[in-house]
Coordinates of C-alpha atoms and ligand atoms in Angstrom, one line a residue:
M1 CA -8.9 3.1 -28.0
E2 CA -9.1 2.4 -24.3
N3 CA -10.1 -1.1 -23.2
K4 CA -12.8 -0.2 -20.7
A5 CA -13.7 -2.8 -18.1
W6 CA -15.6 -2.9 -14.8
Y7 CA -12.6 -3.8 -12.8
K8 CA -10.8 -0.6 -14.0
E9 CA -13.7 1.6 -12.9
M10 CA -14.3 0.1 -9.5
S11 CA -12.7 0.9 -6.2
V12 CA -12.3 -1.7 -3.4
Y13 CA -12.4 -1.8 0.4
Q14 CA -10.2 -4.3 2.1
I15 CA -11.4 -6.0 5.3
W16 CA -9.1 -7.8 7.7
C17 CA -12.1 -9.3 9.5
R18 CA -10.6 -10.1 12.9
S19 CA -10.2 -6.3 13.6
F20 CA -13.2 -4.9 11.6
C21 CA -16.2 -5.3 13.8
D22 CA -17.3 -7.7 16.5
G23 CA -20.9 -8.7 16.0
N24 CA -21.2 -11.6 18.4
G25 CA -19.6 -10.1 21.5
D26 CA -16.5 -12.3 21.8
G27 CA -13.9 -9.6 21.2
I28 CA -13.0 -10.8 17.7
G29 CA -14.2 -9.2 14.5
D30 CA -16.6 -11.4 12.4
L31 CA -19.0 -11.6 9.6
W32 CA -22.0 -10.6 11.7
G33 CA -20.0 -7.4 12.3
V34 CA -19.4 -7.0 8.6
L35 CA -23.0 -7.6 7.8
S36 CA -24.0 -4.8 10.2
K37 CA -21.5 -2.4 8.4
L38 CA -22.4 -3.1 4.8
D39 CA -24.3 0.2 4.5
Y40 CA -21.3 2.0 5.9
I41 CA -19.0 0.3 3.4
K42 CA -21.3 1.1 0.5
S43 CA -21.5 4.7 1.8
L44 CA -17.8 5.1 1.1
G45 CA -18.6 4.8 -2.6
V46 CA -16.6 1.6 -3.2
D47 CA -17.7 -1.1 -5.6
G48 CA -16.1 -4.1 -4.0
I49 CA -14.8 -5.8 -0.9
W50 CA -11.7 -7.8 -0.7
F51 CA -11.6 -10.1 2.4
S52 CA -8.3 -11.1 3.8
P53 CA -8.6 -14.9 4.4
L54 CA -11.8 -15.9 6.2
Y55 CA -11.0 -19.6 6.2
P56 CA -10.3 -21.9 9.1
S57 CA -6.8 -21.4 10.2
P58 CA -4.6 -22.0 13.3
N59 CA -3.6 -18.4 12.8
A60 CA 0.2 -18.8 12.8
D61 CA 0.0 -16.1 10.2
Y62 CA -3.6 -14.8 10.9
G63 CA -5.4 -16.6 8.2
Y64 CA -2.7 -16.9 5.6
D65 CA -2.2 -20.4 6.9
I66 CA -5.3 -22.2 5.7
S67 CA -6.5 -25.5 7.1
D68 CA -9.7 -25.7 5.1
Y69 CA -10.3 -23.8 1.9
K70 CA -14.0 -24.4 1.6
S71 CA -15.2 -23.2 4.9
I72 CA -15.2 -20.1 7.2
H73 CA -13.2 -19.7 10.4
P74 CA -15.5 -20.3 13.4
D75 CA -14.3 -17.0 14.9
F76 CA -15.8 -15.3 11.9
G77 CA -19.0 -17.3 11.5
D78 CA -19.9 -20.0 9.0
L79 CA -20.9 -20.4 5.4
D80 CA -24.4 -19.3 6.1
I81 CA -23.4 -15.9 7.4
F82 CA -20.9 -15.6 4.6
R83 CA -23.6 -16.1 2.1
Q84 CA -25.7 -13.4 3.8
V85 CA -22.8 -11.0 3.5
L86 CA -22.2 -11.9 -0.1
E87 CA -25.9 -11.4 -0.9
G88 CA -26.0 -8.2 1.1
A89 CA -22.9 -6.8 -0.8
H90 CA -24.4 -7.8 -4.1
E91 CA -27.7 -6.2 -3.3
R92 CA -25.9 -3.0 -2.6
G93 CA -24.0 -3.2 -5.9
M94 CA -20.7 -4.3 -4.4
R95 CA -18.6 -7.3 -5.6
V96 CA -16.8 -9.6 -3.2
F97 CA -13.3 -10.9 -3.6
M98 CA -11.7 -13.7 -1.6
D99 CA -8.1 -14.1 -0.7
L100 CA -6.7 -17.1 -2.4
V101 CA -3.6 -18.5 -0.7
I102 CA -2.2 -21.3 -2.7
N103 CA 1.5 -21.0 -2.4
H104 CA 1.2 -22.8 0.9
T105 CA -1.3 -24.3 3.3
S106 CA -1.3 -24.6 7.1
D107 CA 0.6 -27.6 8.5
E108 CA -2.7 -28.5 10.0
H109 CA -4.4 -28.8 6.6
P110 CA -5.4 -32.5 6.1
W111 CA -3.3 -32.6 2.9
F112 CA -0.3 -31.9 5.0
T113 CA -1.1 -34.2 7.9
E114 CA -1.6 -37.0 5.4
S115 CA 1.6 -36.0 3.6
K116 CA 3.5 -36.1 6.8
K117 CA 2.6 -39.8 7.2
G118 CA 5.5 -40.8 5.0
P119 CA 6.9 -41.2 1.5
G120 CA 4.2 -43.7 0.5
N121 CA 1.3 -41.5 1.3
P122 CA -0.7 -40.3 -1.8
Y123 CA -0.5 -36.7 -0.5
R124 CA 3.3 -36.8 0.0
D125 CA 3.9 -35.1 -3.3
Y126 CA 1.5 -32.3 -2.5
Y127 CA 4.4 -30.6 -0.8
F128 CA 8.2 -30.5 -1.2
W129 CA 9.8 -33.3 0.8
R130 CA 13.5 -33.8 0.3
K131 CA 16.5 -35.6 1.9
G132 CA 19.0 -33.3 3.6
R133 CA 22.6 -32.6 2.5
G134 CA 24.3 -34.9 5.0
R135 CA 22.9 -35.5 8.4
H136 CA 22.1 -32.0 9.7
R137 CA 22.0 -29.8 6.7
P138 CA 18.7 -29.0 5.0
P139 CA 18.3 -29.7 1.2
N140 CA 19.3 -26.2 0.2
N141 CA 20.3 -22.9 1.8
W142 CA 17.1 -20.9 1.2
D143 CA 15.8 -18.7 4.0
S144 CA 12.3 -18.6 5.3
L145 CA 10.8 -15.1 5.0
F146 CA 9.4 -15.6 8.5
E147 CA 11.9 -17.6 10.6
G148 CA 15.4 -18.9 10.0
R149 CA 15.8 -21.5 7.3
A150 CA 13.1 -22.5 4.8
W151 CA 13.2 -26.2 5.7
E152 CA 11.8 -28.2 8.6
Y153 CA 13.1 -31.6 9.5
D154 CA 10.9 -34.6 10.1
R155 CA 12.6 -37.2 12.1
A156 CA 10.1 -40.0 11.3
S157 CA 10.9 -40.0 7.6
D158 CA 14.4 -38.4 7.8
E159 CA 13.2 -35.8 5.3
W160 CA 12.7 -32.1 5.3
Y161 CA 9.8 -30.0 4.0
L162 CA 10.0 -26.6 2.4
H163 CA 8.3 -23.5 3.9
I164 CA 9.1 -20.1 2.4
F165 CA 7.0 -18.6 5.2
S166 CA 6.7 -20.1 8.7
K167 CA 7.2 -23.8 9.4
K168 CA 3.4 -23.8 9.9
Q169 CA 3.0 -22.8 6.2
P170 CA 4.4 -25.7 4.1
D171 CA 4.7 -24.8 0.4
L172 CA 2.4 -26.6 -2.0
N173 CA 4.0 -28.4 -4.9
M174 CA 2.3 -26.8 -7.8
D175 CA 4.1 -29.0 -10.3
N176 CA 1.9 -31.8 -9.1
P177 CA -1.2 -31.8 -11.4
R178 CA -3.4 -33.1 -8.6
V179 CA -2.5 -29.9 -6.6
R180 CA -3.5 -27.8 -9.5
E181 CA -6.8 -29.6 -9.8
E182 CA -7.4 -28.9 -6.1
V183 CA -6.8 -25.2 -6.7
K184 CA -9.3 -25.2 -9.6
D185 CA -11.8 -27.0 -7.4
I186 CA -11.4 -24.3 -4.7
M187 CA -11.8 -21.5 -7.2
R188 CA -15.0 -23.1 -8.6
F189 CA -16.4 -23.6 -5.1
W190 CA -16.3 -19.9 -4.4
L191 CA -17.1 -18.6 -7.8
D192 CA -20.1 -20.9 -8.0
M193 CA -21.3 -19.5 -4.7
G194 CA -21.2 -16.0 -6.3
V195 CA -17.9 -14.6 -5.3
D196 CA -16.5 -12.2 -8.0
G197 CA -12.8 -13.0 -8.0
F198 CA -9.6 -13.4 -6.1
R199 CA -6.7 -11.6 -4.6
E200 CA -4.0 -14.1 -5.1
D201 CA -1.5 -14.2 -2.3
V202 CA 2.3 -14.3 -3.2
I203 CA 1.1 -15.8 -6.5
T204 CA 4.5 -15.2 -8.2
Y205 CA 6.1 -17.7 -5.8
I206 CA 4.1 -20.8 -6.8
S207 CA 6.6 -22.3 -9.1
K208 CA 10.0 -23.2 -7.8
A209 CA 13.2 -23.6 -9.9
E210 CA 13.8 -27.2 -11.1
G211 CA 16.0 -29.1 -8.6
L212 CA 15.5 -26.4 -5.9
P213 CA 19.2 -25.3 -6.2
S214 CA 21.1 -23.5 -3.4
A215 CA 21.8 -19.9 -3.9
R216 CA 25.5 -19.2 -4.5
V217 CA 25.6 -16.4 -2.0
K218 CA 24.1 -16.6 1.4
L219 CA 22.3 -13.3 2.3
P220 CA 21.4 -12.0 5.7
A221 CA 17.7 -12.7 4.8
A222 CA 15.6 -14.1 1.9
T223 CA 18.4 -16.3 0.5
G224 CA 17.1 -18.3 -2.5
M225 CA 14.3 -15.9 -3.5
K226 CA 15.4 -15.8 -7.1
Y227 CA 14.7 -19.5 -7.4
Y228 CA 11.0 -19.1 -6.6
A229 CA 10.0 -15.5 -7.2
D230 CA 8.6 -15.4 -10.8
G231 CA 9.5 -19.0 -11.2
P232 CA 9.7 -21.0 -14.5
K233 CA 6.1 -22.3 -14.7
V234 CA 4.1 -19.7 -12.8
K235 CA 2.6 -18.2 -15.9
A236 CA 1.7 -21.6 -17.4
Y237 CA -0.1 -22.5 -14.2
L238 CA -2.0 -19.3 -14.0
A239 CA -2.9 -19.6 -17.7
E240 CA -4.2 -23.1 -16.9
F241 CA -6.4 -21.8 -14.0
K242 CA -7.7 -19.1 -16.3
R243 CA -8.4 -21.5 -19.2
D244 CA -10.0 -24.1 -17.0
V245 CA -11.9 -22.0 -14.5
L246 CA -11.7 -18.2 -14.5
D247 CA -12.7 -17.8 -18.2
Y248 CA -16.0 -19.3 -17.4
Y249 CA -17.0 -16.6 -14.9
D250 CA -17.2 -12.8 -15.1
C251 CA -14.6 -12.4 -12.4
F252 CA -11.4 -10.6 -11.7
T253 CA -7.9 -11.4 -10.3
V254 CA -5.3 -9.3 -8.6
G255 CA -2.0 -11.0 -7.8
E256 CA 0.5 -10.1 -5.2
G257 CA 3.8 -9.7 -6.8
S258 CA 6.3 -9.1 -4.1
L259 CA 9.2 -6.8 -5.0
M260 CA 8.6 -6.9 -8.7
S261 CA 9.4 -4.4 -11.4
P262 CA 6.6 -3.1 -13.7
E263 CA 8.2 -4.9 -16.7
T264 CA 8.1 -8.2 -14.8
A265 CA 4.6 -7.5 -13.7
L266 CA 3.6 -6.9 -17.4
G267 CA 4.5 -10.5 -18.1
Y268 CA 1.4 -11.4 -16.1
I269 CA -1.0 -8.5 -16.7
R270 CA -0.2 -7.2 -20.2
E271 CA -3.6 -7.0 -21.9
G272 CA -4.0 -9.5 -24.7
E273 CA -3.8 -13.3 -25.3
E274 CA -1.1 -14.0 -22.8
Q275 CA -2.6 -12.1 -19.9
V276 CA -3.0 -14.3 -16.8
L277 CA -4.0 -11.8 -14.1
N278 CA -6.0 -8.5 -14.3
M279 CA -3.7 -6.6 -12.0
M280 CA -0.6 -6.9 -9.9
I281 CA 0.0 -5.5 -6.4
S282 CA 3.3 -3.7 -6.6
F283 CA 5.6 -3.0 -3.7
S284 CA 8.0 -0.4 -5.0
H285 CA 6.0 2.6 -3.8
M286 CA 5.8 1.1 -0.3
Q287 CA 9.6 1.4 0.1
A288 CA 10.0 5.1 0.1
D289 CA 11.0 4.9 3.8
C290 CA 12.5 1.5 3.9
F291 CA 14.6 -1.0 2.1
M292 CA 13.0 -4.3 1.0
T293 CA 10.6 -4.6 4.0
D294 CA 9.0 -2.1 6.3
F295 CA 11.5 -3.2 8.9
I296 CA 14.7 -2.0 7.4
Q297 CA 14.0 1.7 7.8
R298 CA 15.3 4.7 6.0
P299 CA 14.2 8.3 6.1
F300 CA 11.2 9.0 4.0
S301 CA 12.1 10.1 0.5
L302 CA 9.5 11.7 -1.7
R303 CA 11.7 11.3 -4.7
K304 CA 11.7 7.5 -4.2
L305 CA 7.9 7.5 -3.8
K306 CA 7.4 9.6 -6.9
K307 CA 9.9 7.5 -8.9
A308 CA 8.1 4.3 -8.0
L309 CA 4.6 5.6 -8.7
S310 CA 5.6 7.2 -12.0
E311 CA 7.5 4.1 -13.2
W312 CA 4.4 2.0 -12.8
Q313 CA 2.1 4.6 -14.2
D314 CA 4.3 5.1 -17.3
A315 CA 5.2 1.4 -17.9
L316 CA 1.6 0.2 -17.6
F317 CA 0.0 2.9 -19.7
G318 CA -2.0 1.3 -22.5
R319 CA -0.5 -2.1 -21.7
G320 CA -1.8 -3.1 -18.2
W321 CA -3.7 -1.8 -15.3
N322 CA -2.4 -0.5 -12.0
C323 CA -3.5 -1.6 -8.5
L324 CA -3.4 1.5 -6.4
Y325 CA -3.0 1.3 -2.6
L326 CA -1.2 3.0 0.3
E327 CA -2.2 0.6 3.1
N328 CA -3.1 -3.0 3.7
H329 CA -2.8 -5.5 6.5
D330 CA 1.0 -5.9 5.7
H331 CA 2.2 -2.3 6.1
P332 CA 2.1 0.2 8.9
R333 CA -0.3 3.1 8.6
V334 CA 0.5 5.5 5.9
I335 CA -0.1 8.8 7.7
S336 CA 2.5 7.7 10.3
R337 CA 4.9 6.8 7.4
Y338 CA 4.5 9.2 4.5
G339 CA 2.3 11.9 6.1
S340 CA 2.4 13.6 9.5
E341 CA 0.9 12.6 12.8
K342 CA 1.0 16.3 13.6
Y343 CA -1.2 17.1 10.6
P344 CA -3.2 13.9 10.3
V345 CA -6.2 15.3 8.5
E346 CA -4.3 17.6 6.1
S347 CA -1.7 14.9 5.3
G348 CA -4.4 12.2 5.2
K349 CA -6.3 14.1 2.6
M350 CA -3.2 14.9 0.6
L351 CA -2.1 11.3 0.5
A352 CA -5.6 10.2 -0.4
A353 CA -5.8 12.6 -3.4
G354 CA -2.3 11.8 -4.3
Y355 CA -3.1 8.1 -5.0
L356 CA -6.8 7.9 -5.6
F357 CA -6.5 10.1 -8.7
L358 CA -3.8 8.0 -10.3
R359 CA -4.6 5.7 -13.2
G360 CA -5.6 2.3 -11.7
T361 CA -8.0 0.7 -9.4
P362 CA -7.8 2.1 -5.8
F363 CA -7.9 -0.2 -2.8
I364 CA -8.7 1.3 0.6
Y365 CA -7.8 -0.6 3.7
Q366 CA -10.1 -0.5 6.7
G367 CA -9.4 2.4 9.0
Q368 CA -7.4 4.3 6.3
E369 CA -10.5 6.3 5.5
I370 CA -10.5 7.7 9.0
G371 CA -6.8 8.2 9.3
M372 CA -6.0 5.5 11.8
L373 CA -2.4 5.8 12.9
N374 CA 0.4 3.4 14.1
H375 CA 0.2 2.2 17.6
Y376 CA 3.4 1.1 19.2
L377 CA 3.1 -1.5 21.9
P378 CA 5.6 -1.4 24.9
R379 CA 7.0 -4.9 24.7
L380 CA 7.8 -7.4 22.0
E381 CA 5.4 -9.9 23.7
D382 CA 2.5 -7.6 23.1
Y383 CA 2.8 -8.1 19.4
R384 CA 0.9 -10.9 17.6
D385 CA 2.4 -10.8 14.2
I386 CA 5.0 -13.5 13.4
M387 CA 6.9 -11.3 11.1
T388 CA 7.4 -8.6 13.7
K389 CA 8.9 -11.2 16.1
N390 CA 11.1 -12.6 13.4
N391 CA 12.4 -9.2 12.3
Y392 CA 13.2 -8.4 15.9
R393 CA 15.2 -11.7 16.1
I394 CA 17.1 -10.8 12.9
A395 CA 17.9 -7.4 14.2
R396 CA 19.3 -8.8 17.4
R397 CA 21.3 -11.4 15.5
L398 CA 22.9 -8.6 13.5
G399 CA 24.0 -7.0 16.8
I400 CA 21.4 -4.2 16.9
P401 CA 20.9 -3.2 20.6
E402 CA 17.6 -4.3 22.2
K403 CA 16.0 -0.9 22.5
R404 CA 16.7 0.0 18.9
A405 CA 15.6 -3.5 17.7
L406 CA 12.3 -3.0 19.6
F407 CA 11.8 0.4 18.1
M408 CA 12.4 -0.9 14.6
A409 CA 9.9 -3.7 15.3
Q410 CA 7.4 -1.2 16.5
R411 CA 7.7 1.1 13.6
G412 CA 7.8 -1.6 11.0
S413 CA 5.2 -4.0 12.5
R414 CA 2.3 -5.2 10.4
D415 CA 0.3 -5.1 13.7
N416 CA 0.1 -1.3 13.2
A417 CA -2.5 -2.0 10.6
R418 CA -4.2 -4.7 12.6
T419 CA -5.5 -2.9 15.6
P420 CA -9.3 -2.9 16.0
M421 CA -11.3 -0.5 13.8
Q422 CA -12.3 2.7 15.6
W423 CA -16.0 3.1 15.2
S424 CA -16.8 5.5 17.9
A425 CA -15.5 7.2 21.1
S426 CA -17.2 4.6 23.3
E427 CA -15.3 1.9 25.1
N428 CA -13.0 -0.2 22.9
G429 CA -13.6 2.2 20.1
G430 CA -17.0 0.7 19.5
F431 CA -15.3 -2.3 18.0
S432 CA -16.6 -4.7 20.6
D433 CA -18.6 -4.7 23.9
V434 CA -16.0 -6.9 25.5
R435 CA -12.2 -6.7 25.7
P436 CA -10.9 -6.9 22.1
W437 CA -8.5 -9.7 21.0
F438 CA -5.9 -7.0 20.4
A439 CA -5.0 -3.6 21.7
V440 CA -7.1 -0.7 20.5
N441 CA -5.2 2.5 19.6
P442 CA -5.9 4.8 22.5
N443 CA -6.5 7.7 20.1
Y444 CA -9.9 6.2 19.3
S445 CA -11.6 8.9 21.4
S446 CA -10.6 11.4 18.8
V447 CA -10.1 9.3 15.6
N448 CA -13.3 7.4 14.9
V449 CA -16.0 6.9 12.3
A450 CA -18.8 8.4 14.4
S451 CA -17.2 11.8 14.9
Q452 CA -16.1 12.0 11.3
E453 CA -19.6 11.2 10.0
E454 CA -20.7 14.5 11.6
D455 CA -17.9 16.6 10.2
P456 CA -18.3 17.5 6.6
D457 CA -14.5 18.3 6.4
S458 CA -13.4 15.0 7.9
L459 CA -11.0 12.6 6.2
L460 CA -13.8 10.1 6.0
N461 CA -16.0 12.5 4.0
F462 CA -13.1 13.4 1.9
Y463 CA -12.6 9.8 0.8
R464 CA -16.3 9.7 -0.1
S465 CA -16.2 12.8 -2.2
A466 CA -12.9 11.7 -3.9
L467 CA -14.4 8.3 -4.8
E468 CA -17.5 9.9 -6.1
F469 CA -15.5 12.3 -8.2
R470 CA -13.5 9.4 -9.6
R471 CA -16.7 7.6 -10.5
E472 CA -18.1 10.6 -12.3
N473 CA -15.0 11.8 -14.2
E474 CA -13.6 9.5 -16.7
V475 CA -10.4 11.6 -16.8
V476 CA -9.5 10.1 -13.4
I477 CA -10.1 6.5 -14.6
Y478 CA -8.9 6.5 -18.2
G479 CA -6.8 9.7 -18.4
N480 CA -3.1 9.5 -19.3
Y481 CA -0.5 10.4 -16.7
R482 CA 2.2 13.0 -16.8
E483 CA 4.4 14.0 -13.8
H484 CA 5.7 17.5 -13.3
L485 CA 8.5 18.8 -11.0
K486 CA 10.2 15.4 -10.9
D487 CA 13.2 16.9 -9.1
S488 CA 11.2 18.4 -6.3
D489 CA 11.9 16.9 -2.8
E490 CA 8.6 18.4 -1.4
L491 CA 6.0 18.4 -4.1
Y492 CA 4.3 15.7 -6.1
V493 CA 2.5 17.1 -9.1
Y494 CA 0.9 15.2 -11.9
E495 CA -1.7 15.8 -14.6
R496 CA -4.2 13.4 -16.2
N497 CA -5.8 14.1 -19.6
Y498 CA -8.7 12.4 -21.3
E499 CA -11.0 13.5 -24.1
G500 CA -10.3 17.2 -23.7
R501 CA -10.4 17.2 -19.9
K502 CA -7.4 17.8 -17.7
L503 CA -6.9 17.1 -14.0
L504 CA -4.0 18.6 -12.1
V505 CA -3.0 17.2 -8.7
I506 CA -0.6 19.1 -6.5
C507 CA 0.5 17.5 -3.2
S508 CA 2.9 18.9 -0.7
F509 CA 4.8 16.4 1.5
T510 CA 6.1 18.9 4.0
E511 CA 4.9 21.3 6.6
E512 CA 7.3 24.0 5.3
P513 CA 6.0 26.6 2.8
V514 CA 7.0 25.8 -0.8
R515 CA 6.3 27.9 -3.8
F516 CA 4.4 26.1 -6.5
D517 CA 4.3 27.5 -10.1
A518 CA 1.9 26.0 -12.5
P519 CA 3.6 24.1 -15.3
E520 CA 3.9 25.8 -18.6
G521 CA 0.7 25.9 -20.6
I522 CA -1.5 25.5 -17.5
D523 CA -3.5 28.5 -16.2
L524 CA -4.8 27.7 -12.8
E525 CA -7.4 30.4 -12.9
S526 CA -9.0 28.9 -15.9
G527 CA -9.6 25.7 -14.1
E528 CA -12.0 24.8 -11.3
Q529 CA -10.4 23.8 -8.0
V530 CA -12.3 20.6 -7.2
F531 CA -10.4 19.5 -4.1
G532 CA -8.2 21.1 -1.4
N533 CA -7.4 20.5 2.2
Y534 CA -7.5 24.2 3.3
E535 CA -10.2 26.8 3.0
S536 CA -9.7 29.9 0.9
C537 CA -7.2 28.9 -1.7
F538 CA -5.7 31.9 -3.5
V539 CA -3.7 31.8 -6.7
I540 CA -1.1 34.4 -7.1
C541 CA 0.8 34.7 -10.4
N542 CA -0.4 31.4 -11.5
G543 CA 0.9 29.6 -8.4
F544 CA 0.8 29.6 -4.7
T545 CA 2.8 29.0 -1.6
T546 CA 1.8 25.8 0.1
R547 CA 0.6 25.4 3.7
P548 CA 1.5 22.2 5.7
Y549 CA 0.7 19.1 3.6
E550 CA -1.4 21.2 1.3
M551 CA -3.2 19.5 -1.6
R552 CA -5.1 21.0 -4.4
V553 CA -6.8 19.4 -7.4
Y554 CA -7.9 21.4 -10.4
L555 CA -10.1 20.3 -13.2
F556 CA -9.9 22.0 -16.6
Ligands
NOJ601 C1 1.2 -12.0 1.8 C2 0.2 -11.7 2.8 O1 -0.4 -10.4 2.5 C3 0.8 -11.7 4.1 O2 -0.1 -11.2 5.1 C4 1.2 -13.1 4.4 O3 1.9 -13.2 5.7 C5 2.1 -13.7 3.4 N1 1.6 -13.4 2.0 C6 2.2 -15.2 3.4 O4 0.9 -15.7 3.1

């Protein structure tokens, strides 16, 4: 028997507020802008909104460095407008999820400024302060994922503090029970206000190995990760949060599990007594054109993509629930990566069908629904994202020539996903009446919401129909998963089956013609073609030859 649940049936729209819609005319996206777009969001057919951090933050990492967990960044509004957005979403039948960033705070959070006052301070132990190894060597050899080493020296106390991300993001010491009480208090604050759950940022990093040991081998980057990724007490802490807070609310949690296998993820999300999260954000399928991070590029490999997707689909079947996504604020735009900028609408629809009809809860990132593309800025200084700059530095240190390093930074930059949302063909893409805080992709005159609203065949309207279809056909939600043509380098084909219904999804990842023959036992003519990205779709001898990035979905 399938364990049905609302979070399995929903789909979610992610908002990175700074670039969504400027409602107060200062060039920065905000909650007034979101309020004005709630009907649009609802019209997509989603059931929930995940907000990337809305809290006050010095923006060293655009909101993922929080200086106050119980308030709203003044750029975005205040708690009053947030409550209006929350109410407006609820009135329209959409839930609201906050980003919960508890692995680290900002160094401007009062806990840290107190902690920095010295060893006797009651907040000292909220963070990891340690003596160095000798005069100039940090306590261990871990790397920061954003800049150089993971430790920053404090002259006044002659101690170092740990920061897995930037030095403006000191890691919280979750082993301290007072810190865990603070986390629970923050959770209750938002849940009591009516928020419906959390996306938990790098949640698998919150417990560090006892003694913070040095790694035996120094790597070019990310040294030490094995001592904090999936650490010793992480599940115990998450279970505690669940027992003391989450279990009292009808809420949902999705964790971010960086570079994690499905088996490891199941340790958190396996349904049953031990489950501590509802879903885990996987990364494997986001590495079909890169290694580890978007920055270390490789040619796109459909085989890699299929292997990753199928591994998660198969491993989680009947045991846990998948979080489905192709874009978020941390990855370049997917058409530019896995599809084709030459065939943006065809490949955009193909990619959408390819993942929306998998088993799991789909997340759609702002702009993805209209096929926003990467936008490469001419100089490194034009970028805002700290990781982009760091990656460039690493590349230069490894001897990569300037031009190539810049190109890698451009292609891999998270800023590709952070350009302002393209609402219309008017100035600034309709995002703001004044100059936006960040470069708008100049293609806004052709790629925008307004023009796609009018076109029944637009990518935007495809997303709407696909989400509606998902809602109305349980086979998409609860069906099993079976991949076909695993060895194909061009086609991704899978079927889903549920209570006598079958869905067959065929996606071509190439502009070249490829012959597709229906798998044994499936007669295409006996099914109904429910989606496609070309008009007039013939079937010849129970198959067809694909057109560029062709996609077809059949229901039997
Ligand atoms: C993951 C977030 O998605 C990313 O944007 C952020 O930089 C890191 N965690 C650190 O919080």
